[in-house]
Amino acid sequence: MNLSTIRRPRRATEKPKRVGRGMGSGMGKTSTRGHKGQRSRSGSRMMRGFEGGQMPLHRRIPKRGFTNIFRQEYAIVNLKALNGLGTVEEITPQVLIDAGLVRRKTQPVKILGLGEVGRPFVVQAHKFSKSAMDKIQAAGGRAEVIHGV
């Protein structure tokens, strides 16, 4: 790329539409609003989703299920990711955050059982799957449950 190949963006020099500036502008008299009707009036604003009195789409579609407001979301970490932490003896949520395995500090951590445990280590987390706990203990390690976030 050099100065001889640079071009201005399309419509960069196009002037904005100026409405209501006389008949010669082509946008005088009704100022591109048409004649009469709800949208031709000043101060006209319909609510979002308004369809001219027809039953709006968001009310026509059936609603199903519900959202549990007490749902607890966990940051999940698999056992195979713990093997890549090097020679760390005790794995805590802070160690996982520092290693980049957990992004949000506010979320509780859950350890899942995908992968194998190569060596014994102590793992502290808020929750463990049954298979993860069994694999950690089978390798000679310990799974400690932390209460609270």
Coordinates of N, CA, C and O in Angstrom, one line a residue, residues 3 6-8 14 17 22 28 40 66 82 86 96 100 102 111 116 125 130 142:
L3 N 0.8 5.8 -1.2 CA -0.1 7.0 -1.3 C -0.9 7.0 -2.6 O -1.9 7.6 -2.7
I6 N -4.2 4.8 -2.3 CA -5.3 5.1 -1.2 C -6.4 5.8 -1.9 O -6.3 6.8 -2.7
R7 N -7.6 5.4 -1.6 CA -8.9 6.0 -2.0 C -9.7 6.4 -0.9 O -9.7 5.7 0.2
R8 N -10.5 7.4 -1.0 CA -11.4 7.8 0.1 C -12.6 6.8 0.2 O -12.9 6.1 -0.8
E14 N -20.4 12.7 0.5 CA -21.8 12.9 0.2 C -22.4 13.8 1.3 O -22.2 13.6 2.5
K17 N -28.8 14.8 4.0 CA -30.1 15.2 3.6 C -30.5 16.3 4.4 O -30.6 16.2 5.7
G22 N -37.1 24.4 1.7 CA -37.7 25.0 0.5 C -38.0 24.0 -0.6 O -37.4 22.9 -0.7
G28 N -38.8 19.8 0.4 CA -39.5 20.9 1.1 C -40.9 20.4 1.4 O -41.2 19.3 1.5
S40 N -46.3 11.4 10.3 CA -46.0 12.8 9.7 C -46.1 13.8 10.7 O -45.6 14.9 10.5
F66 N -39.1 -21.3 32.3 CA -38.9 -20.2 33.2 C -37.4 -20.1 33.5 O -36.6 -21.0 33.2
L82 N -5.4 -29.6 34.9 CA -4.7 -29.5 36.1 C -3.3 -30.1 35.9 O -2.3 -29.8 36.6
G86 N 2.3 -27.9 36.1 CA 3.7 -28.0 36.5 C 3.8 -28.7 37.9 O 3.1 -29.7 38.1
L96 N -5.6 -21.3 39.8 CA -6.3 -21.5 38.5 C -6.5 -20.2 37.8 O -6.4 -20.1 36.6
G100 N -4.7 -18.8 34.2 CA -5.6 -18.5 33.1 C -6.6 -19.6 32.8 O -7.3 -19.5 31.8
V102 N -9.2 -20.1 34.8 CA -10.5 -19.5 35.2 C -10.4 -18.0 34.9 O -9.4 -17.4 35.3
I111 N -14.6 -28.7 39.5 CA -13.7 -29.6 38.8 C -14.4 -30.8 38.3 O -15.2 -31.5 39.0
E116 N -7.0 -37.6 32.9 CA -6.4 -38.5 33.9 C -5.5 -37.6 34.8 O -5.0 -36.6 34.4
A125 N -11.6 -26.7 45.7 CA -12.5 -26.1 44.8 C -13.9 -26.0 45.5 O -14.1 -26.6 46.5
K130 N -18.3 -36.4 40.8 CA -18.0 -37.7 41.4 C -16.8 -38.3 40.8 O -15.9 -38.8 41.5
R142 N -5.9 -35.3 47.3 CA -7.0 -35.0 48.2 C -7.8 -33.9 47.5 O -7.3 -33.0 46.9

